[in-house]
């Protein structure tokens, strides 16, 4: 999340109005989402149902068992959800007053970047803790086998969602897709099928990882020079590898 936000800020540094609209809109939507989390947490914690009453009794008694740990995690979820809600609302009220001319300057600073990404970090932690106490309630309510199946299914779905959008984020970051410049020349892109586009984007992402260009340089390069820099660095790496003594010995042994 922090890396994605850092690239967003540098990519939109010259378009303060667009940058502000993205940042502020995210806080507005996330505040509503955090409100739902808080409502769910408090609604369960103060529920009159028998199973929740058993959890509250275990918390009061201090006996360390499944009911007690479920109550602890649920209480932690309430604290984190409230913190995320407060952080998002506060961040929105702070950044909404920025002018479009100064938004990039403020958000590119270390303090501005940390302040912008803190609400998102709290929301991510809140989501995982929320799922944790839900899974623990499955073990309280269901047989061990059924609860295990539900928990594993939830973990797999969470993992699939996280891995899918993490990969998409890596491609967006590595190819400078947030910048106004096209990733590929139009004439080259129009000739590629969806599968070929996928292969090209994966290759560009791999080149960017090996080149490891700092974010402040990545978005300050002239039009088209970032991609040229990646390919030139890859060619120089291949040339140095092919001229190494190990590579020459390996090549002779292969031909023999």
CSV table of C-alpha atoms in Angstrom, one decimal:
chain,number,residue,atom,x,y,z
A,1,UNK,CA,0.0,0.0,0.0
A,2,UNK,CA,2.7,2.5,0.9
A,3,UNK,CA,4.7,1.8,-2.2
A,4,UNK,CA,1.6,2.1,-4.4
A,5,UNK,CA,0.8,5.4,-2.7
A,6,UNK,CA,4.3,6.7,-3.2
A,7,UNK,CA,4.2,6.0,-6.9
A,8,UNK,CA,0.8,7.6,-7.2
A,9,UNK,CA,2.1,10.8,-5.6
A,10,UNK,CA,5.2,11.0,-7.9
A,11,UNK,CA,3.2,10.1,-11.0
A,12,UNK,CA,0.6,12.8,-10.4
A,13,UNK,CA,3.0,15.4,-9.0
A,14,UNK,CA,2.4,17.8,-11.9
A,15,UNK,CA,-1.4,17.3,-11.8
A,16,UNK,CA,-2.3,18.4,-8.3
A,17,UNK,CA,-6.0,18.5,-9.0
A,18,UNK,CA,-6.2,14.9,-10.2
A,19,UNK,CA,-3.9,13.8,-7.3
A,20,UNK,CA,-6.2,15.5,-4.7
A,21,UNK,CA,-9.3,14.0,-6.2
A,22,UNK,CA,-7.9,10.5,-6.0
A,23,UNK,CA,-6.6,10.9,-2.4
A,24,UNK,CA,-9.7,12.6,-1.0
A,25,UNK,CA,-12.2,10.2,-2.8
A,26,UNK,CA,-10.4,7.3,-1.2
A,27,UNK,CA,-10.8,8.7,2.3
A,28,UNK,CA,-14.5,9.4,1.7
A,29,UNK,CA,-15.2,5.8,0.5
A,30,UNK,CA,-13.0,4.2,3.2
A,31,UNK,CA,-14.7,6.2,6.0
A,32,UNK,CA,-18.0,4.6,5.0
A,33,UNK,CA,-16.4,1.2,4.9
A,34,UNK,CA,-14.8,1.7,8.3
A,35,UNK,CA,-18.2,2.8,9.7
A,36,UNK,CA,-19.6,-0.6,8.6
A,37,UNK,CA,-16.7,-2.4,10.3
A,38,UNK,CA,-17.3,-0.6,13.5
A,39,UNK,CA,-21.0,-1.2,13.4
A,40,UNK,CA,-20.4,-4.9,12.9
A,41,UNK,CA,-17.8,-5.2,15.6
A,42,UNK,CA,-19.9,-3.3,18.2
A,43,UNK,CA,-23.1,-5.1,17.1
A,44,UNK,CA,-21.6,-8.5,17.8
A,45,UNK,CA,-19.8,-7.5,21.0
A,46,UNK,CA,-23.0,-6.2,22.6
A,47,UNK,CA,-25.3,-8.9,21.0
A,48,UNK,CA,-27.7,-10.6,23.5
A,49,UNK,CA,-27.1,-14.0,21.8
A,50,UNK,CA,-26.0,-16.9,24.1
A,51,UNK,CA,-22.7,-17.5,22.3
A,52,UNK,CA,-21.6,-13.9,22.7
A,53,UNK,CA,-22.7,-13.9,26.3
A,54,UNK,CA,-20.4,-16.8,26.9
A,55,UNK,CA,-17.6,-14.9,25.3
A,56,UNK,CA,-18.3,-11.9,27.5
A,57,UNK,CA,-18.4,-14.2,30.6
A,58,UNK,CA,-15.0,-15.7,29.6
A,59,UNK,CA,-13.5,-12.2,29.2
A,60,UNK,CA,-14.7,-11.2,32.6
A,61,UNK,CA,-13.5,-14.4,34.3
A,62,UNK,CA,-10.1,-14.2,32.7
A,63,UNK,CA,-10.0,-17.9,31.8
A,64,UNK,CA,-7.8,-18.4,28.8
A,65,UNK,CA,-9.7,-20.5,26.4
A,66,UNK,CA,-11.2,-20.3,22.9
A,67,UNK,CA,-14.1,-18.0,24.1
A,68,UNK,CA,-11.7,-15.7,25.9
A,69,UNK,CA,-9.3,-15.4,22.9
A,70,UNK,CA,-12.3,-14.7,20.6
A,71,UNK,CA,-13.4,-11.9,22.9
A,72,UNK,CA,-9.9,-10.5,23.0
A,73,UNK,CA,-9.6,-10.5,19.2
A,74,UNK,CA,-13.1,-9.0,18.8
A,75,UNK,CA,-12.1,-6.2,21.3
A,76,UNK,CA,-8.9,-5.6,19.3
A,77,UNK,CA,-10.9,-5.4,16.1
A,78,UNK,CA,-13.2,-2.7,17.7
A,79,UNK,CA,-10.1,-0.6,18.7
A,80,UNK,CA,-8.5,-1.0,15.2
A,81,UNK,CA,-11.7,-0.2,13.3
A,82,UNK,CA,-12.4,2.9,15.4
A,83,UNK,CA,-8.7,4.0,14.9
A,84,UNK,CA,-9.1,3.5,11.1
A,85,UNK,CA,-12.3,5.4,11.1
A,86,UNK,CA,-10.8,8.3,13.0
A,87,UNK,CA,-7.7,8.3,10.9
A,88,UNK,CA,-9.6,8.4,7.6
A,89,UNK,CA,-11.9,11.2,8.7
A,90,UNK,CA,-9.0,13.2,10.1
A,91,UNK,CA,-6.9,12.7,7.0
A,92,UNK,CA,-9.8,13.8,4.8
A,93,UNK,CA,-10.3,17.0,6.8
A,94,UNK,CA,-6.6,17.8,6.6
A,95,UNK,CA,-5.9,17.1,2.9
A,96,UNK,CA,-9.2,18.5,1.6
A,97,UNK,CA,-7.9,22.1,2.3
A,98,UNK,CA,-4.8,21.6,0.1
A,99,UNK,CA,-4.5,23.6,-3.1
A,100,UNK,CA,-3.9,21.8,-6.4
A,101,UNK,CA,-0.6,23.8,-6.8
A,102,UNK,CA,0.8,22.5,-3.5
A,103,UNK,CA,-0.7,19.0,-3.2
A,104,UNK,CA,2.3,17.3,-4.9
A,105,UNK,CA,4.8,19.1,-2.7
A,106,UNK,CA,3.1,18.2,0.5
A,107,UNK,CA,2.3,14.6,-0.4
A,108,UNK,CA,5.8,13.9,-1.7
A,109,UNK,CA,7.4,14.8,1.7
A,110,UNK,CA,8.0,12.0,4.2
A,111,UNK,CA,5.5,13.4,6.7
A,112,UNK,CA,2.9,14.0,4.0
A,113,UNK,CA,3.3,10.5,2.5
A,114,UNK,CA,3.1,8.8,5.9
A,115,UNK,CA,0.0,10.8,6.8
A,116,UNK,CA,-1.6,9.9,3.6
A,117,UNK,CA,-0.9,6.1,3.9
A,118,UNK,CA,-1.6,5.7,7.6
A,119,UNK,CA,-5.4,5.4,7.3
A,120,UNK,CA,-5.0,2.7,4.6
A,121,UNK,CA,-2.6,0.7,6.7
A,122,UNK,CA,-5.1,0.8,9.6
A,123,UNK,CA,-7.9,-0.3,7.3
A,124,UNK,CA,-5.9,-3.3,6.0
A,125,UNK,CA,-5.0,-4.4,9.6
A,126,UNK,CA,-8.7,-4.0,10.6
A,127,UNK,CA,-9.9,-6.2,7.8
A,128,UNK,CA,-7.5,-9.0,8.7
A,129,UNK,CA,-8.4,-8.8,12.4
A,130,UNK,CA,-12.1,-8.7,11.5
A,131,UNK,CA,-11.7,-11.9,9.5
A,132,UNK,CA,-9.8,-13.5,12.4
A,133,UNK,CA,-12.5,-13.1,15.0
A,134,UNK,CA,-15.1,-14.3,12.5
A,135,UNK,CA,-13.0,-17.4,11.9
A,136,UNK,CA,-12.7,-17.9,15.7
A,137,UNK,CA,-16.5,-17.7,16.1
A,138,UNK,CA,-16.7,-20.5,13.5
A,139,UNK,CA,-14.7,-22.7,15.8
A,140,UNK,CA,-17.0,-21.7,18.7
A,141,UNK,CA,-20.2,-22.4,16.8
A,142,UNK,CA,-19.3,-25.2,14.4
A,143,UNK,CA,-17.7,-28.6,14.7
A,144,UNK,CA,-13.9,-28.5,14.2
A,145,UNK,CA,-14.1,-30.0,10.8
A,146,UNK,CA,-16.7,-27.5,9.5
A,147,UNK,CA,-14.9,-24.6,11.1
A,148,UNK,CA,-11.6,-25.6,9.5
A,149,UNK,CA,-13.1,-25.9,6.1
A,150,UNK,CA,-14.7,-22.4,6.4
A,151,UNK,CA,-11.4,-20.9,7.7
A,152,UNK,CA,-9.4,-22.5,4.9
A,153,UNK,CA,-11.8,-21.3,2.2
A,154,UNK,CA,-11.7,-17.8,3.6
A,155,UNK,CA,-7.9,-17.8,3.7
A,156,UNK,CA,-7.7,-19.1,0.1
A,157,UNK,CA,-10.2,-16.4,-1.1
A,158,UNK,CA,-8.3,-13.7,0.8
A,159,UNK,CA,-5.0,-14.9,-0.6
A,160,UNK,CA,-6.4,-15.0,-4.2
A,161,UNK,CA,-7.7,-11.5,-3.9
A,162,UNK,CA,-4.4,-10.2,-2.4
A,163,UNK,CA,-2.2,-12.0,-4.9
A,164,UNK,CA,-4.3,-10.9,-7.9
A,165,UNK,CA,-4.3,-7.2,-7.1
A,166,UNK,CA,-0.8,-7.3,-5.7
A,167,UNK,CA,0.4,-8.6,-9.1
A,168,UNK,CA,-1.7,-5.9,-10.9
A,169,UNK,CA,-0.2,-3.2,-8.7
A,170,UNK,CA,3.3,-4.4,-9.4
A,171,UNK,CA,2.6,-4.2,-13.2
A,172,UNK,CA,1.1,-0.7,-12.8
A,173,UNK,CA,4.1,0.5,-10.7
A,174,UNK,CA,6.8,-1.1,-12.9
A,175,UNK,CA,5.4,0.1,-16.2
A,176,UNK,CA,4.7,3.7,-15.0
A,177,UNK,CA,1.1,3.2,-15.9
A,178,UNK,CA,0.1,6.0,-13.6
A,179,UNK,CA,1.9,8.6,-15.7
A,180,UNK,CA,0.2,10.2,-18.7
A,181,UNK,CA,2.7,8.7,-21.1
A,182,UNK,CA,1.6,5.4,-22.8
A,183,UNK,CA,3.4,2.2,-21.8
A,184,UNK,CA,3.8,1.1,-25.5
A,185,UNK,CA,3.7,3.0,-28.7
A,186,UNK,CA,0.2,3.0,-30.2
A,187,UNK,CA,1.3,1.3,-33.4
A,188,UNK,CA,3.0,-1.5,-31.4
A,189,UNK,CA,0.1,-2.0,-29.0
A,190,UNK,CA,-2.5,-2.3,-31.7
A,191,UNK,CA,-0.7,-5.3,-33.2
A,192,UNK,CA,-0.8,-7.3,-29.9
A,193,UNK,CA,-3.4,-9.8,-28.7
A,194,UNK,CA,-4.5,-9.8,-25.1
A,195,UNK,CA,-2.2,-12.7,-24.4
A,196,UNK,CA,0.8,-11.0,-26.1
A,197,UNK,CA,0.0,-7.8,-24.1
A,198,UNK,CA,0.2,-9.8,-20.9
A,199,UNK,CA,3.6,-11.3,-21.9
A,200,UNK,CA,4.9,-7.8,-22.8
A,201,UNK,CA,3.7,-6.3,-19.5
A,202,UNK,CA,5.2,-9.2,-17.5
A,203,UNK,CA,8.5,-8.8,-19.3
A,204,UNK,CA,8.5,-5.0,-18.6
A,205,UNK,CA,7.8,-5.7,-15.0
A,206,UNK,CA,10.7,-8.1,-14.7
A,207,UNK,CA,13.0,-5.6,-16.4
A,208,UNK,CA,11.9,-2.9,-14.0
A,209,UNK,CA,12.5,-5.1,-10.9
A,210,UNK,CA,16.1,-5.9,-12.1
A,211,UNK,CA,16.8,-2.2,-13.0
A,212,UNK,CA,15.5,-1.0,-9.6
A,213,UNK,CA,15.1,2.6,-10.7
A,214,UNK,CA,14.3,5.0,-7.7
A,215,UNK,CA,10.7,6.3,-7.8
A,216,UNK,CA,11.8,10.0,-8.0
A,217,UNK,CA,13.9,9.2,-11.2
A,218,UNK,CA,11.3,7.0,-12.8
A,219,UNK,CA,8.7,9.8,-13.2
A,220,UNK,CA,11.2,12.5,-14.0
A,221,UNK,CA,12.6,10.8,-17.1
A,222,UNK,CA,11.6,12.2,-20.5
A,223,UNK,CA,9.0,10.6,-22.6
A,224,UNK,CA,9.9,7.1,-23.6
A,225,UNK,CA,13.3,7.2,-21.9
A,226,UNK,CA,12.2,5.1,-18.9
A,227,UNK,CA,11.5,2.1,-21.1
A,228,UNK,CA,14.6,2.7,-23.2
A,229,UNK,CA,16.6,2.8,-19.9
A,230,UNK,CA,15.2,-0.6,-18.8
A,231,UNK,CA,16.1,-2.3,-22.1
A,232,UNK,CA,19.6,-0.7,-22.2
A,233,UNK,CA,20.3,-1.8,-18.7
A,234,UNK,CA,19.1,-5.3,-19.5
A,235,UNK,CA,21.4,-5.5,-22.6
A,236,UNK,CA,24.4,-4.3,-20.7
A,237,UNK,CA,23.7,-6.9,-18.0
A,238,UNK,CA,23.5,-9.6,-20.6
A,239,UNK,CA,26.7,-8.4,-22.2
A,240,UNK,CA,28.6,-8.4,-18.9
A,241,UNK,CA,27.3,-11.9,-18.1
A,242,UNK,CA,28.3,-13.3,-21.5
A,243,UNK,CA,31.8,-12.0,-21.1
A,244,UNK,CA,32.3,-13.5,-17.6
A,245,UNK,CA,34.8,-16.4,-17.3
A,246,UNK,CA,32.1,-18.7,-15.8
A,247,UNK,CA,29.8,-18.0,-18.8
A,248,UNK,CA,32.7,-18.8,-21.3
A,249,UNK,CA,33.6,-22.0,-19.5
A,250,UNK,CA,29.9,-23.0,-19.4
A,251,UNK,CA,29.5,-22.2,-23.1
A,252,UNK,CA,32.6,-24.3,-24.1
A,253,UNK,CA,31.4,-27.2,-22.0
A,254,UNK,CA,28.0,-27.1,-23.6
A,255,UNK,CA,29.4,-27.1,-27.1
A,256,UNK,CA,31.7,-30.0,-26.2
